[in-house]
């Protein structure tokens, strides 16, 4: 009986994890929630994000961060200033030079 309860709980947790990953990475056709093309600014920058969508893009970018709230705060600042967030949970910063080049006062990369 204890084993069946353990298996049930494990299956529920795995299904929640899979659901979260699918939600974070879009609908599976290669699009990511953090990548948008919109308006005249977006014509030249495939990672352009209107300021109103920074929360969604940063939620996707920081979904695997160990310090989630700190990641969201830094990402939100970078998104507001640069109007872009690289796709994925890390890397890909070459797609958004402003995001990549923003530094803290101590010379470290600001954006996650």
PDB file of C-alpha atoms in Angstrom, residues 2-92:
ATOM      1  CA  UNK A   2       2.835   2.394   0.862  1.00  0.00           C
ATOM      2  CA  UNK A   3       4.534   1.690  -2.464  1.00  0.00           C
ATOM      3  CA  UNK A   4       1.396   2.478  -4.469  1.00  0.00           C
ATOM      4  CA  UNK A   5       0.968   5.803  -2.622  1.00  0.00           C
ATOM      5  CA  UNK A   6       4.618   6.597  -3.278  1.00  0.00           C
ATOM      6  CA  UNK A   7       4.194   5.828  -6.985  1.00  0.00           C
ATOM      7  CA  UNK A   8       1.050   7.951  -7.175  1.00  0.00           C
ATOM      8  CA  UNK A   9       2.756  10.936  -5.532  1.00  0.00           C
ATOM      9  CA  UNK A  10       5.798  10.491  -7.774  1.00  0.00           C
ATOM     10  CA  UNK A  11       3.666  10.402 -10.923  1.00  0.00           C
ATOM     11  CA  UNK A  12       1.781  13.549  -9.869  1.00  0.00           C
ATOM     12  CA  UNK A  13       5.035  15.413  -9.213  1.00  0.00           C
ATOM     13  CA  UNK A  14       6.517  14.304 -12.528  1.00  0.00           C
ATOM     14  CA  UNK A  15       3.398  15.358 -14.414  1.00  0.00           C
ATOM     15  CA  UNK A  16       3.484  18.798 -12.739  1.00  0.00           C
ATOM     16  CA  UNK A  17       7.139  19.181 -13.685  1.00  0.00           C
ATOM     17  CA  UNK A  18       6.441  18.226 -17.300  1.00  0.00           C
ATOM     18  CA  UNK A  19       3.497  20.619 -17.431  1.00  0.00           C
ATOM     19  CA  UNK A  20       5.681  23.446 -16.102  1.00  0.00           C
ATOM     20  CA  UNK A  21       8.423  22.743 -18.645  1.00  0.00           C
ATOM     21  CA  UNK A  22       5.945  22.640 -21.525  1.00  0.00           C
ATOM     22  CA  UNK A  23       4.408  25.898 -20.324  1.00  0.00           C
ATOM     23  CA  UNK A  24       7.839  27.553 -20.022  1.00  0.00           C
ATOM     24  CA  UNK A  25       9.063  26.481 -23.443  1.00  0.00           C
ATOM     25  CA  UNK A  26       5.969  27.288 -25.472  1.00  0.00           C
ATOM     26  CA  UNK A  27       3.946  25.023 -27.671  1.00  0.00           C
ATOM     27  CA  UNK A  28       6.783  22.858 -29.002  1.00  0.00           C
ATOM     28  CA  UNK A  29       7.233  24.385 -32.465  1.00  0.00           C
ATOM     29  CA  UNK A  30      10.558  25.989 -31.511  1.00  0.00           C
ATOM     30  CA  UNK A  31       9.071  29.201 -30.169  1.00  0.00           C
ATOM     31  CA  UNK A  32       9.921  30.330 -26.672  1.00  0.00           C
ATOM     32  CA  UNK A  33       7.840  32.627 -24.501  1.00  0.00           C
ATOM     33  CA  UNK A  34      10.818  34.967 -24.262  1.00  0.00           C
ATOM     34  CA  UNK A  35      11.083  35.575 -28.018  1.00  0.00           C
ATOM     35  CA  UNK A  36       8.702  37.948 -29.783  1.00  0.00           C
ATOM     36  CA  UNK A  37       8.670  39.955 -32.963  1.00  0.00           C
ATOM     37  CA  UNK A  38       6.504  43.032 -32.844  1.00  0.00           C
ATOM     38  CA  UNK A  39       6.236  46.487 -34.302  1.00  0.00           C
ATOM     39  CA  UNK A  40       8.895  48.465 -36.127  1.00  0.00           C
ATOM     40  CA  UNK A  41      11.491  47.914 -33.391  1.00  0.00           C
ATOM     41  CA  UNK A  42      10.971  44.162 -33.657  1.00  0.00           C
ATOM     42  CA  UNK A  43      11.601  44.127 -37.393  1.00  0.00           C
ATOM     43  CA  UNK A  44      15.342  44.527 -36.776  1.00  0.00           C
ATOM     44  CA  UNK A  45      15.529  42.667 -33.468  1.00  0.00           C
ATOM     45  CA  UNK A  46      13.970  39.188 -33.263  1.00  0.00           C
ATOM     46  CA  UNK A  47      14.125  39.269 -29.453  1.00  0.00           C
ATOM     47  CA  UNK A  48      12.239  42.592 -29.120  1.00  0.00           C
ATOM     48  CA  UNK A  49       9.782  42.542 -26.231  1.00  0.00           C
ATOM     49  CA  UNK A  50       7.339  45.299 -25.342  1.00  0.00           C
ATOM     50  CA  UNK A  51       7.821  46.434 -21.749  1.00  0.00           C
ATOM     51  CA  UNK A  52       4.358  45.116 -20.900  1.00  0.00           C
ATOM     52  CA  UNK A  53       5.527  41.545 -21.679  1.00  0.00           C
ATOM     53  CA  UNK A  54       8.774  41.630 -19.681  1.00  0.00           C
ATOM     54  CA  UNK A  55       7.193  39.699 -16.807  1.00  0.00           C
ATOM     55  CA  UNK A  56       6.279  36.746 -19.016  1.00  0.00           C
ATOM     56  CA  UNK A  57       9.658  36.719 -20.747  1.00  0.00           C
ATOM     57  CA  UNK A  58      11.566  36.932 -17.462  1.00  0.00           C
ATOM     58  CA  UNK A  59       9.410  34.230 -15.890  1.00  0.00           C
ATOM     59  CA  UNK A  60      10.486  31.903 -18.708  1.00  0.00           C
ATOM     60  CA  UNK A  61      14.124  33.023 -18.501  1.00  0.00           C
ATOM     61  CA  UNK A  62      14.309  32.549 -14.714  1.00  0.00           C
ATOM     62  CA  UNK A  63      12.206  29.380 -14.481  1.00  0.00           C
ATOM     63  CA  UNK A  64      15.182  27.214 -13.461  1.00  0.00           C
ATOM     64  CA  UNK A  65      17.101  29.796 -11.411  1.00  0.00           C
ATOM     65  CA  UNK A  66      18.040  28.818  -7.872  1.00  0.00           C
ATOM     66  CA  UNK A  67      17.476  32.432  -6.716  1.00  0.00           C
ATOM     67  CA  UNK A  68      14.215  32.983  -8.579  1.00  0.00           C
ATOM     68  CA  UNK A  69      13.210  36.373  -7.128  1.00  0.00           C
ATOM     69  CA  UNK A  70      16.676  37.875  -7.645  1.00  0.00           C
ATOM     70  CA  UNK A  71      16.736  36.578 -11.221  1.00  0.00           C
ATOM     71  CA  UNK A  72      13.304  38.076 -11.922  1.00  0.00           C
ATOM     72  CA  UNK A  73      14.333  41.459 -10.517  1.00  0.00           C
ATOM     73  CA  UNK A  74      17.559  41.644 -12.562  1.00  0.00           C
ATOM     74  CA  UNK A  75      15.870  40.311 -15.711  1.00  0.00           C
ATOM     75  CA  UNK A  76      13.022  42.807 -15.346  1.00  0.00           C
ATOM     76  CA  UNK A  77      15.448  45.719 -15.111  1.00  0.00           C
ATOM     77  CA  UNK A  78      17.386  44.499 -18.147  1.00  0.00           C
ATOM     78  CA  UNK A  79      14.216  43.860 -20.157  1.00  0.00           C
ATOM     79  CA  UNK A  80      12.834  47.313 -19.372  1.00  0.00           C
ATOM     80  CA  UNK A  81      16.065  49.005 -20.443  1.00  0.00           C
ATOM     81  CA  UNK A  82      16.821  46.834 -23.493  1.00  0.00           C
ATOM     82  CA  UNK A  83      13.330  45.695 -24.626  1.00  0.00           C
ATOM     83  CA  UNK A  84      14.667  42.195 -25.175  1.00  0.00           C
ATOM     84  CA  UNK A  85      15.324  38.957 -23.299  1.00  0.00           C
ATOM     85  CA  UNK A  86      17.318  36.109 -24.851  1.00  0.00           C
ATOM     86  CA  UNK A  87      15.446  32.830 -25.395  1.00  0.00           C
ATOM     87  CA  UNK A  88      15.943  29.896 -23.054  1.00  0.00           C
ATOM     88  CA  UNK A  89      16.871  29.759 -19.394  1.00  0.00           C
ATOM     89  CA  UNK A  90      20.545  30.669 -19.899  1.00  0.00           C
ATOM     90  CA  UNK A  91      23.008  31.611 -22.620  1.00  0.00           C
ATOM     91  CA  UNK A  92      21.913  32.966 -26.023  1.00  0.00           C
TER      92      UNK A  92
END
